XYZ file of C-alpha atoms in Angstrom:
695
model
C -17.071 -87.240 -162.100
C -17.508 -83.671 -162.586
C -13.773 -83.212 -162.096
C -12.894 -85.951 -164.712
C -15.484 -84.369 -167.321
C -13.806 -81.013 -166.685
C -10.514 -82.378 -167.385
C -11.465 -83.802 -170.750
C -12.112 -80.153 -172.459
C -9.244 -77.611 -171.962
C -9.767 -74.013 -171.969
C -8.499 -73.156 -175.255
C -10.479 -76.104 -176.605
C -13.854 -74.835 -175.051
C -12.816 -71.088 -176.110
C -12.458 -71.846 -179.510
C -15.447 -74.079 -179.653
C -17.728 -70.964 -178.195
C -15.956 -68.504 -180.482
C -16.581 -70.182 -183.412
C -20.388 -70.932 -182.469
C -20.806 -67.264 -182.172
C -19.257 -66.480 -185.262
C -21.619 -69.123 -186.792
C -24.573 -67.730 -185.129
C -23.968 -64.028 -186.056
C -23.634 -65.023 -189.627
C -27.069 -67.200 -189.273
C -28.758 -64.503 -187.804
C -27.623 -61.615 -190.582
C -28.365 -64.094 -193.251
C -31.812 -64.675 -192.114
C -32.235 -61.006 -191.417
C -31.138 -60.327 -195.019
C -33.737 -62.739 -196.253
C -31.105 -64.937 -198.287
C -32.567 -67.856 -199.793
C -29.773 -70.488 -198.188
C -28.500 -69.064 -194.808
C -26.683 -71.992 -193.668
C -24.068 -71.087 -196.287
C -23.136 -68.298 -194.062
C -23.069 -70.710 -191.004
C -20.985 -73.183 -193.162
C -18.346 -70.878 -193.936
C -18.002 -69.288 -190.681
C -17.226 -72.904 -189.376
C -14.681 -73.418 -192.322
C -12.963 -70.007 -191.718
C -12.478 -70.380 -188.104
C -9.112 -71.487 -186.623
C -7.230 -71.448 -183.418
C -4.865 -68.570 -184.425
C -6.560 -65.001 -185.129
C -3.644 -64.027 -187.431
C -4.044 -67.123 -189.707
C -7.895 -66.332 -189.982
C -7.574 -62.802 -190.741
C -4.812 -63.499 -193.438
C -6.853 -66.160 -194.943
C -10.104 -63.835 -194.657
C -8.790 -61.088 -197.124
C -7.835 -63.504 -199.952
C -11.002 -65.835 -199.446
C -13.144 -62.518 -200.192
C -11.361 -61.680 -202.771
C -11.370 -65.173 -204.245
C -15.281 -65.561 -203.495
C -15.692 -62.312 -205.650
C -13.532 -63.365 -208.582
C -15.459 -66.790 -208.553
C -18.911 -64.780 -208.713
C -17.686 -62.730 -211.526
C -16.398 -65.633 -213.670
C -19.730 -67.186 -213.168
C -21.573 -64.252 -214.032
C -19.468 -64.176 -217.258
C -19.670 -67.816 -218.239
C -23.326 -68.624 -217.550
C -25.066 -66.135 -219.643
C -22.703 -66.535 -222.427
C -22.897 -70.463 -222.818
C -26.441 -70.549 -221.287
C -27.701 -72.305 -224.606
C -25.081 -75.144 -224.545
C -25.111 -76.775 -221.001
C -22.348 -79.076 -222.168
C -20.150 -76.410 -223.064
C -21.188 -74.503 -220.013
C -20.378 -77.252 -217.514
C -16.973 -78.007 -219.211
C -16.072 -74.156 -219.052
C -16.870 -74.282 -215.247
C -14.724 -77.327 -214.659
C -12.139 -75.616 -216.751
C -12.119 -72.693 -214.539
C -11.943 -74.801 -211.641
C -9.043 -76.720 -212.705
C -7.148 -73.613 -213.851
C -7.831 -72.065 -210.502
C -6.699 -75.103 -208.568
C -3.692 -75.343 -210.580
C -2.553 -71.745 -209.821
C -3.550 -72.325 -205.979
C -1.064 -75.256 -205.708
C 2.058 -72.927 -207.195
C 1.532 -71.046 -204.053
C 1.757 -72.070 -200.324
C 1.074 -68.858 -198.542
C -2.337 -67.452 -197.883
C -2.600 -65.941 -201.440
C -3.487 -69.506 -202.333
C -6.913 -69.220 -200.970
C -7.684 -66.546 -203.354
C -7.641 -68.850 -206.402
C -8.984 -71.887 -204.307
C -12.046 -69.925 -203.526
C -12.426 -68.643 -207.262
C -12.223 -72.178 -208.297
C -15.245 -73.813 -206.175
C -16.810 -70.588 -205.816
C -17.916 -70.607 -209.635
C -19.098 -74.171 -208.724
C -21.229 -73.185 -205.965
C -23.015 -70.523 -208.139
C -22.585 -71.567 -211.824
C -23.612 -75.255 -211.260
C -27.176 -74.485 -209.979
C -27.770 -71.880 -212.706
C -26.956 -74.461 -215.553
C -30.714 -75.340 -215.907
C -31.899 -71.961 -214.938
C -29.403 -69.375 -216.207
C -31.992 -66.770 -215.914
C -31.179 -66.425 -212.132
C -27.513 -66.466 -212.316
C -26.970 -62.933 -210.963
C -29.462 -63.268 -208.149
C -28.069 -66.597 -207.243
C -24.643 -65.156 -207.432
C -25.118 -62.351 -205.274
C -27.142 -64.453 -202.876
C -24.203 -67.042 -202.723
C -21.516 -64.455 -202.441
C -23.571 -62.571 -199.700
C -23.991 -65.661 -197.802
C -20.081 -66.692 -198.059
C -19.041 -62.795 -197.123
C -20.847 -62.740 -193.945
C -19.623 -65.979 -192.924
C -16.002 -65.092 -193.602
C -16.675 -61.666 -191.937
C -18.551 -62.840 -188.675
C -15.529 -65.506 -188.109
C -12.926 -62.756 -188.653
C -14.181 -60.401 -186.252
C -15.087 -62.776 -183.667
C -11.588 -64.598 -183.610
C -9.716 -61.225 -183.916
C -11.845 -59.470 -181.239
C -12.965 -61.919 -178.593
C -9.814 -63.383 -176.647
C -7.857 -63.663 -179.682
C -4.909 -66.205 -179.860
C -2.215 -64.636 -181.671
C 0.385 -66.052 -183.925
C 3.143 -64.120 -182.718
C 3.916 -65.783 -179.591
C 2.900 -69.077 -180.874
C 5.637 -68.475 -183.256
C 8.244 -67.112 -181.099
C 8.030 -70.065 -179.118
C 8.805 -72.519 -181.715
C 11.395 -70.188 -182.857
C 12.838 -70.355 -179.748
C 12.471 -74.095 -179.233
C 14.073 -74.578 -183.157
C 17.016 -72.379 -182.253
C 17.688 -74.402 -178.797
C 17.604 -77.426 -180.959
C 19.971 -75.918 -183.502
C 22.299 -75.266 -180.725
C 22.077 -78.561 -179.177
C 22.756 -80.013 -182.358
C 25.682 -77.913 -182.747
C 27.431 -78.416 -179.522
C 26.943 -82.173 -180.133
C 28.370 -81.811 -183.606
C 31.519 -80.031 -182.157
C 31.990 -82.212 -179.144
C 31.410 -85.576 -181.100
C 34.377 -87.734 -180.650
C 32.951 -90.734 -183.114
C 31.076 -90.665 -185.968
C 27.487 -90.018 -185.816
C 25.016 -92.563 -186.209
C 23.359 -92.246 -189.458
C 19.645 -92.914 -188.698
C 19.469 -90.687 -185.651
C 21.545 -87.903 -187.183
C 19.232 -87.987 -190.367
C 16.276 -87.804 -188.046
C 17.509 -84.673 -186.279
C 18.518 -83.010 -189.572
C 14.913 -83.678 -190.916
C 13.331 -82.342 -187.663
C 15.438 -79.119 -187.808
C 14.226 -78.700 -191.614
C 10.712 -79.408 -190.963
C 10.581 -77.507 -187.913
C 12.003 -74.280 -189.891
C 9.337 -75.006 -193.241
C 6.703 -75.013 -190.295
C 8.010 -71.604 -188.998
C 8.052 -69.964 -192.324
C 4.323 -71.101 -193.106
C 3.148 -69.581 -189.509
C 5.339 -66.344 -190.640
C 3.407 -65.783 -193.793
C 0.415 -64.766 -191.217
C 2.373 -62.498 -189.215
C 1.714 -59.362 -190.972
C -2.008 -59.933 -190.266
C -1.745 -60.960 -186.674
C -3.055 -59.016 -183.383
C 0.209 -58.947 -181.392
C 2.797 -56.434 -181.588
C 4.885 -59.271 -182.877
C 3.610 -58.275 -186.559
C 6.050 -55.188 -186.310
C 9.032 -57.510 -186.227
C 7.997 -59.387 -189.253
C 11.282 -58.361 -191.224
C 13.388 -59.515 -187.940
C 11.560 -62.800 -187.812
C 11.809 -63.716 -191.314
C 15.718 -62.382 -191.213
C 16.164 -64.852 -188.361
C 14.512 -67.688 -190.077
C 16.736 -67.188 -193.150
C 19.886 -67.395 -190.880
C 18.557 -70.609 -189.330
C 18.055 -72.164 -192.394
C 21.792 -71.822 -192.837
C 22.756 -73.953 -190.069
C 21.261 -77.115 -191.327
C 23.991 -77.594 -194.070
C 26.610 -75.744 -192.096
C 26.186 -77.947 -189.162
C 26.235 -81.029 -191.174
C 29.499 -79.805 -193.215
C 31.033 -79.356 -190.100
C 30.151 -82.744 -188.683
C 31.470 -84.173 -191.828
C 34.645 -82.329 -192.033
C 35.390 -83.583 -188.403
C 34.957 -86.984 -189.216
C 37.045 -86.388 -192.256
C 39.947 -85.063 -190.090
C 39.170 -87.028 -186.950
C 42.871 -87.928 -185.422
C 44.383 -85.260 -187.540
C 43.334 -82.414 -186.342
C 46.064 -79.710 -184.983
C 45.841 -79.422 -181.108
C 44.963 -75.787 -181.288
C 42.024 -76.345 -183.572
C 40.856 -79.016 -180.991
C 40.942 -76.242 -178.221
C 39.307 -73.931 -180.797
C 36.271 -76.438 -181.061
C 36.188 -76.795 -177.215
C 35.883 -72.636 -176.905
C 33.160 -73.080 -179.550
C 31.219 -75.381 -177.865
C 31.168 -73.299 -174.713
C 30.246 -70.245 -176.363
C 27.391 -71.771 -178.270
C 26.270 -73.141 -174.940
C 26.187 -69.480 -173.389
C 29.497 -69.637 -171.451
C 32.054 -66.846 -171.803
C 35.426 -67.487 -173.879
C 38.319 -66.128 -172.176
C 36.350 -63.956 -169.641
C 34.583 -62.125 -172.591
C 30.934 -61.305 -172.720
C 29.066 -62.825 -175.759
C 29.912 -60.504 -178.362
C 33.541 -60.323 -177.214
C 33.815 -64.195 -177.096
C 32.267 -64.312 -180.409
C 35.203 -61.688 -181.842
C 37.887 -63.262 -180.011
C 36.830 -67.042 -181.660
C 37.019 -65.287 -185.159
C 40.366 -63.959 -184.642
C 41.597 -67.472 -183.597
C 39.743 -68.925 -186.371
C 41.672 -66.488 -188.809
C 44.929 -67.150 -187.157
C 44.645 -71.143 -187.685
C 43.191 -70.645 -191.020
C 46.159 -72.297 -193.413
C 47.349 -70.236 -196.642
C 46.632 -71.637 -199.711
C 49.782 -72.240 -201.986
C 50.883 -74.120 -204.957
C 51.609 -77.545 -202.779
C 48.128 -77.219 -201.032
C 46.897 -80.647 -200.700
C 43.025 -82.127 -200.122
C 43.917 -82.411 -196.352
C 44.746 -78.472 -195.996
C 42.064 -77.411 -198.268
C 39.552 -79.453 -195.838
C 41.217 -77.951 -192.915
C 40.501 -74.394 -194.550
C 36.800 -75.396 -195.238
C 36.299 -76.580 -191.811
C 37.578 -73.473 -190.264
C 35.816 -71.273 -192.708
C 32.626 -73.197 -191.793
C 33.207 -72.588 -187.854
C 33.607 -68.858 -188.545
C 30.144 -69.009 -190.678
C 28.751 -70.717 -187.686
C 29.826 -68.051 -185.073
C 28.401 -65.369 -187.319
C 25.022 -67.195 -187.845
C 24.614 -68.016 -184.338
C 25.493 -64.412 -182.976
C 23.040 -62.997 -185.741
C 20.356 -65.235 -184.353
C 20.707 -64.500 -180.766
C 21.070 -60.487 -181.758
C 17.832 -60.626 -183.787
C 16.084 -62.457 -181.316
C 17.026 -59.954 -178.715
C 15.500 -57.189 -181.085
C 12.555 -59.151 -181.637
C 12.116 -59.413 -177.824
C 12.804 -55.815 -177.049
C 10.528 -54.566 -179.942
C 13.071 -51.943 -180.957
C 12.150 -49.650 -183.948
C 15.718 -49.998 -185.374
C 18.501 -52.689 -185.927
C 21.992 -51.992 -185.403
C 23.992 -51.390 -188.705
C 25.569 -54.886 -188.727
C 22.078 -56.749 -189.036
C 19.966 -54.169 -190.695
C 20.860 -55.655 -194.300
C 19.675 -58.892 -193.299
C 15.893 -57.783 -192.816
C 15.982 -56.039 -196.055
C 17.312 -59.039 -198.030
C 13.798 -60.835 -199.419
C 14.590 -64.672 -200.179
C 12.169 -65.301 -202.936
C 11.202 -68.989 -204.134
C 11.695 -70.122 -200.219
C 9.164 -73.248 -200.795
C 9.425 -76.285 -203.056
C 6.409 -75.977 -205.896
C 5.544 -79.038 -208.112
C 4.135 -77.882 -211.274
C 3.622 -80.995 -212.582
C 1.499 -82.370 -209.842
C -0.579 -79.119 -209.600
C -1.334 -79.511 -213.271
C -2.213 -83.113 -212.684
C -4.433 -82.154 -209.651
C -6.295 -79.604 -211.942
C -6.861 -82.325 -214.365
C -8.057 -84.627 -211.905
C -10.939 -82.047 -210.743
C -11.636 -81.288 -214.104
C -12.088 -85.038 -214.823
C -14.212 -85.599 -212.078
C -16.586 -82.769 -212.767
C -17.057 -83.879 -216.173
C -18.207 -87.205 -215.210
C -20.654 -86.133 -212.803
C -21.801 -83.354 -215.114
C -22.213 -86.162 -217.885
C -24.613 -87.988 -215.669
C -26.390 -85.237 -214.611
C -27.115 -83.617 -217.858
C -27.524 -87.323 -219.478
C -30.197 -88.446 -216.741
C -31.927 -84.762 -216.214
C -31.470 -85.438 -212.307
C -33.053 -82.516 -210.515
C -30.235 -82.224 -207.931
C -27.252 -83.151 -210.146
C -26.013 -79.751 -209.751
C -25.265 -80.386 -205.896
C -23.615 -83.399 -207.224
C -21.142 -81.451 -209.159
C -20.609 -78.574 -206.651
C -19.516 -81.363 -204.053
C -17.171 -82.836 -206.610
C -15.480 -79.468 -207.131
C -15.210 -78.678 -203.538
C -13.733 -81.744 -202.558
C -11.458 -82.435 -205.652
C -9.899 -78.731 -204.387
C -9.890 -79.135 -200.694
C -7.461 -82.080 -200.657
C -5.330 -81.589 -203.771
C -2.501 -80.506 -201.537
C -1.933 -83.827 -200.216
C 0.049 -86.751 -202.112
C -2.949 -89.164 -201.596
C -6.451 -87.047 -201.394
C -8.529 -90.327 -200.900
C -8.405 -90.991 -197.163
C -9.571 -87.390 -196.563
C -12.008 -87.676 -198.973
C -13.155 -90.927 -197.894
C -13.203 -89.682 -194.328
C -15.811 -86.988 -195.401
C -17.892 -89.275 -197.357
C -18.070 -91.650 -194.171
C -19.142 -89.080 -191.875
C -21.111 -87.450 -194.377
C -23.583 -90.517 -194.468
C -23.102 -90.543 -190.492
C -24.508 -87.034 -190.407
C -27.472 -87.648 -192.561
C -29.782 -88.721 -189.541
C -28.748 -85.714 -187.571
C -29.315 -83.234 -190.578
C -32.683 -84.996 -191.182
C -33.563 -84.041 -187.383
C -32.745 -80.518 -187.574
C -34.629 -79.991 -190.718
C -37.708 -82.069 -189.841
C -37.806 -81.620 -186.189
C -35.510 -78.732 -184.917
C -36.088 -76.081 -187.592
C -40.222 -76.545 -187.454
C -40.290 -76.483 -183.643
C -38.878 -73.062 -183.200
C -40.281 -69.655 -183.884
C -37.385 -67.313 -183.043
C -33.865 -67.050 -183.354
C -32.884 -67.461 -179.769
C -34.649 -70.584 -179.449
C -32.919 -72.141 -182.777
C -29.553 -71.212 -181.115
C -30.521 -73.156 -178.067
C -31.446 -76.133 -180.405
C -28.130 -76.131 -182.317
C -25.937 -75.326 -179.472
C -25.478 -78.824 -178.101
C -24.473 -80.426 -181.195
C -22.004 -77.610 -182.413
C -20.534 -76.697 -179.216
C -19.719 -80.555 -178.432
C -18.298 -80.764 -182.395
C -16.355 -77.434 -181.881
C -14.463 -79.042 -178.791
C -13.223 -81.946 -181.079
C -12.426 -79.832 -183.976
C -9.908 -77.798 -181.919
C -7.979 -80.939 -181.157
C -5.781 -82.008 -183.830
C -6.453 -86.124 -183.402
C -10.319 -85.749 -183.886
C -10.240 -82.449 -185.976
C -10.719 -84.213 -189.129
C -13.667 -86.569 -188.367
C -15.374 -83.717 -186.238
C -15.167 -81.259 -188.929
C -16.679 -83.838 -191.310
C -19.645 -84.313 -189.285
C -20.112 -80.966 -188.759
C -19.925 -79.851 -192.098
C -21.979 -82.880 -193.296
C -24.761 -81.612 -191.138
C -24.202 -78.040 -192.158
C -23.857 -78.787 -195.846
C -27.028 -80.683 -195.735
C -28.844 -77.642 -194.573
C -26.934 -75.324 -196.784
C -27.956 -77.292 -200.156
C -31.737 -76.548 -199.372
C -33.914 -73.514 -199.966
C -35.426 -73.248 -196.201
C -38.552 -71.812 -197.908
C -39.643 -74.547 -200.123
C -37.403 -77.457 -198.714
C -39.329 -80.706 -197.767
C -37.959 -84.174 -196.896
C -37.955 -85.441 -200.795
C -35.714 -82.515 -201.803
C -33.672 -83.088 -198.541
C -32.982 -86.655 -199.393
C -32.462 -85.882 -203.151
C -29.731 -83.265 -202.332
C -28.125 -85.573 -199.598
C -27.927 -88.285 -202.299
C -26.111 -85.719 -204.524
C -23.989 -84.588 -202.023
C -22.603 -88.229 -201.341
C -22.596 -88.816 -205.266
C -20.539 -85.639 -205.418
C -17.880 -86.696 -202.937
C -18.212 -90.411 -204.230
C -17.038 -89.117 -207.495
C -14.287 -87.043 -206.281
C -13.179 -90.304 -204.221
C -13.149 -92.717 -207.312
C -11.603 -90.122 -209.643
C -8.986 -89.110 -206.982
C -8.078 -92.976 -206.605
C -7.661 -93.602 -209.967
C -5.503 -90.904 -211.474
C -4.522 -88.774 -208.636
C -3.492 -90.554 -205.319
C 0.471 -91.213 -205.156
C 2.402 -93.064 -202.340
C 4.617 -91.553 -199.903
C 7.916 -93.022 -201.749
C 6.587 -91.771 -205.116
C 6.687 -88.067 -203.512
C 9.671 -88.707 -201.904
C 11.551 -89.910 -205.160
C 9.879 -86.850 -206.654
C 11.457 -84.155 -204.380
C 15.116 -85.704 -204.734
C 14.811 -85.996 -208.339
C 13.644 -82.046 -208.101
C 16.407 -81.390 -206.177
C 18.865 -83.151 -208.418
C 17.492 -81.396 -211.559
C 17.850 -78.145 -209.917
C 21.596 -78.715 -209.139
C 22.193 -79.809 -212.795
C 20.542 -76.700 -213.649
C 22.836 -74.627 -211.455
C 26.074 -76.176 -212.759
C 25.142 -74.933 -216.255
C 23.836 -71.675 -215.209
C 25.205 -68.559 -217.018
C 24.158 -65.810 -214.780
C 24.448 -65.686 -211.190
C 22.718 -67.782 -208.737
C 20.443 -65.803 -206.303
C 21.633 -66.151 -202.633
C 19.064 -67.723 -200.544
C 16.775 -68.849 -203.114
C 18.127 -72.706 -203.844
C 19.081 -73.064 -200.048
C 15.371 -72.167 -198.770
C 13.962 -74.621 -201.473
C 16.318 -77.445 -200.856
C 15.556 -76.898 -196.770
C 11.721 -76.869 -197.616
C 12.627 -80.296 -199.730
C 14.254 -81.670 -196.899
C 11.346 -81.067 -194.487
C 8.990 -82.276 -197.018
C 10.861 -85.393 -197.482
C 11.070 -86.040 -193.852
C 7.388 -87.214 -193.660
C 7.081 -89.036 -196.410
C 10.305 -91.128 -195.745
C 8.771 -91.988 -192.539
C 5.310 -93.195 -194.161
C 7.601 -94.837 -197.206
C 9.053 -97.700 -195.203
C 12.131 -99.381 -196.298
C 13.072 -98.415 -199.686
C 16.647 -99.071 -200.726
C 16.917 -96.254 -203.123
C 15.083 -93.637 -200.455
C 17.430 -95.138 -197.739
C 20.443 -94.325 -199.679
C 19.262 -90.878 -200.463
C 20.526 -87.744 -198.695
C 18.785 -84.638 -199.138
C 21.057 -82.551 -196.881
C 24.098 -83.898 -198.751
C 22.522 -82.806 -201.885
C 22.037 -79.253 -200.188
C 25.678 -79.077 -199.555
C 26.461 -79.946 -203.009
C 24.166 -77.296 -204.396
C 25.695 -74.781 -201.803
C 29.369 -75.695 -202.991
C 28.210 -75.515 -206.849
C 26.751 -72.193 -206.520
C 29.581 -70.792 -204.453
C 32.085 -72.286 -207.161
C 30.053 -70.749 -209.917
C 30.126 -67.074 -208.220
C 34.033 -67.622 -207.595
C 34.779 -68.860 -211.266
C 33.247 -65.669 -212.904
C 36.046 -63.809 -210.681
C 38.914 -66.172 -211.676
C 40.946 -65.202 -214.845
C 43.470 -67.789 -214.723
C 43.840 -70.906 -216.064
C 41.899 -72.400 -212.937
C 38.639 -71.295 -214.527
C 38.670 -73.807 -217.621
C 39.368 -76.593 -215.157
C 36.539 -75.530 -212.707
C 34.111 -75.214 -215.463
C 34.575 -78.937 -217.066
C 34.239 -80.077 -213.352
C 31.201 -78.238 -213.005
C 29.823 -79.972 -216.332
C 30.656 -83.516 -214.995
C 28.907 -82.812 -211.898
C 26.020 -81.536 -213.773
C 25.923 -84.799 -216.177
C 26.033 -86.708 -212.952
C 22.877 -84.973 -211.497
C 21.214 -85.131 -214.653
C 21.461 -88.665 -214.643
C 20.026 -89.004 -211.171
C 16.897 -86.979 -212.064
C 16.528 -89.216 -215.190
C 16.278 -92.317 -212.659
C 19.848 -93.609 -213.508
C 20.844 -94.009 -210.101
C 24.864 -94.412 -209.436
C 27.742 -92.983 -207.897
C 29.733 -90.151 -209.248
C 31.684 -91.238 -212.519
C 35.476 -92.024 -211.925
C 36.829 -89.257 -214.156
C 35.053 -86.555 -211.760
C 37.718 -87.221 -209.278
C 40.942 -86.418 -211.326
C 39.001 -82.933 -212.629
C 38.663 -82.139 -208.889
C 42.308 -83.003 -208.399
C 43.290 -80.967 -211.880
C 40.994 -78.026 -210.372
C 42.813 -77.907 -206.700
C 46.329 -77.915 -208.506
C 45.034 -74.801 -211.002
C 43.408 -72.884 -208.363
C 46.413 -73.345 -205.852
C 48.741 -71.981 -208.325
C 46.357 -68.770 -208.827
C 47.417 -65.491 -207.281
C 46.134 -65.016 -203.985
C 42.618 -63.656 -203.707
C 39.187 -63.868 -201.781
C 37.404 -65.402 -204.878
C 40.466 -68.084 -205.339
C 40.251 -69.171 -201.598
C 36.251 -69.274 -201.795
C 36.692 -71.643 -204.926
C 38.943 -73.953 -203.006
C 36.675 -73.960 -200.010
C 33.928 -75.000 -202.004
C 35.985 -77.329 -204.027
C 36.882 -79.528 -200.835
C 33.383 -79.210 -199.408
C 32.017 -80.849 -202.830
C 34.628 -83.528 -202.985
C 33.762 -84.574 -199.714
C 29.870 -84.319 -200.538
C 30.294 -86.668 -203.581
C 33.106 -88.763 -202.560
C 32.578 -89.107 -198.366
C 34.392 -92.208 -198.184
C 37.775 -91.167 -199.656
C 41.053 -90.343 -197.846
C 43.136 -87.505 -198.322
C 45.060 -89.667 -201.082
C 47.624 -88.034 -203.448
C 46.165 -87.242 -207.062
C 47.753 -90.367 -208.592
C 46.041 -92.637 -206.280
C 42.631 -90.992 -206.141
C 41.220 -93.417 -208.824
C 42.085 -96.132 -206.689
C 40.571 -94.662 -203.372
C 37.536 -94.147 -205.613
C 36.953 -97.692 -206.441
C 37.618 -98.864 -202.557
C 35.060 -96.635 -201.460
C 32.509 -97.446 -204.185
C 33.342 -101.163 -203.272
C 32.872 -100.186 -199.572
């Protein structure tokens, strides 16, 4: 029995629970020692800040401290200025929460915590001062002190006591993702039949999701306690290179499918050599780097030369070989960067150094519309509960407003925040008897802090174990915060059962209001979010076709890759949807990459091909604008003759790197938009298009 009980709790779970409890008790002790009116705010904050990885705790702590100070400053500025008008004051506080929530949702890095904390901290400080504005400074100072104590105690404990670093966990995920990418690459190179659609899509979505999760983890790396933090630039460069593997390998699969049965024997032999090299086997007796050079030389030898008689088959073969060259480069770069990270070298080889200095901006998909709508929902919820509070003169109405602000903010990043809020509401109700037991029995019974710790330990150490488990984290955290939150709302010097009951009713009313408002105007389904993500990608592609300035390298690719990762979970939840089943975000990514390449090459072309490329981009942009406006359909028939004209004119251009890049991108764009077309002659292209649409 004892052995089976020990197996129920892992060492990491027990360690996290003990560390979180120690941080909470340290915060509670300091708050008691300072005579703060509501010391359990410090304990609650310590649990909110605690996390399994020390780097994540430290990165969030910096911004949480800044956000708390900003929220306090806002409360001190607004409350005295609007003290004579409670209605205007509550509206101003609600607007502050809404604006801060809007800004925080536009940043998916640790910086978002600054504005999130600034938003609901003003609620924690400002709403209690609405009926007694003369105490705003004392209340604000006390609340900030309580919150900062909790943040600092949790940060110190998780950073010093057996820290669980982000670095090793991130490197483990990085290695696993690279292995998955290599496995998928080898499958694409050796596959003799067309890939299965559903299974292939799942592989792509998993890779995109893994890379996005790695990017989120890497945002905490500069604050980590391990030596990997000094390798942050190299880690980010490796992630940037891996991001290209998804569209690149998908493009290679497509080109091989198009050329199946028509590949020259030498190209087939090249694919076999490349397959062995990606798997770690030597090529031609060379080491890894020598094998890569040999593969590049063979690719250059086999690449067809563009001429006036170049057709789509030759252009597609050139596209394939160019993609294979990029595949060699990226896999080699990833391996070299990983070796650099493993060896913790202070300097990189000259070839790799530029990769670490390139900063990809806007790597995450951001939805300003949903951020604005979330801010409005928070404002509406606060306005509803404040109207009831002021209209009835309810003494604990400020607590209800506080809870509404907090819960509208906490879950705003989810497509449907209602289930999370409902979970907290249920477990807050379940926590009331336990909180009453601590208030009425435990706290009055102990006359020393060590005895209080002993009284709190059984409950909170047990709950801490379940918080450490992903499967039970939500429920355990809701129950834990229900108990601590109930105690935090009371001034322990004057609290009694009547005030405890009133404050808990206010807490429930606040959470219920947040739930109702969220269900009415903020909850959206997974299918709705998936369509919105697809339309965002289509709109960006349409904008790229009309761009007058250069398209930054990396920005579109990273955002689209992020969208693919975000789509994967939503498509799984959405169930069978005809329009979603037909959509392919990875193909959209390939379209965008080819459009970007055509735009860059077009500016360097001075001959008659440039106007043809410009007209083609305009037609492609019109198609994607139609998609983003919910006019679903296949590309218009006139796009294909435009492609034929563009290829003919590009082939007649004088030989140059820009011309070849344009031909390669044009072949990729044709395959992405018309994947069922064969290498028909230009005059039969329209008929082929009609056949492919019918199919």
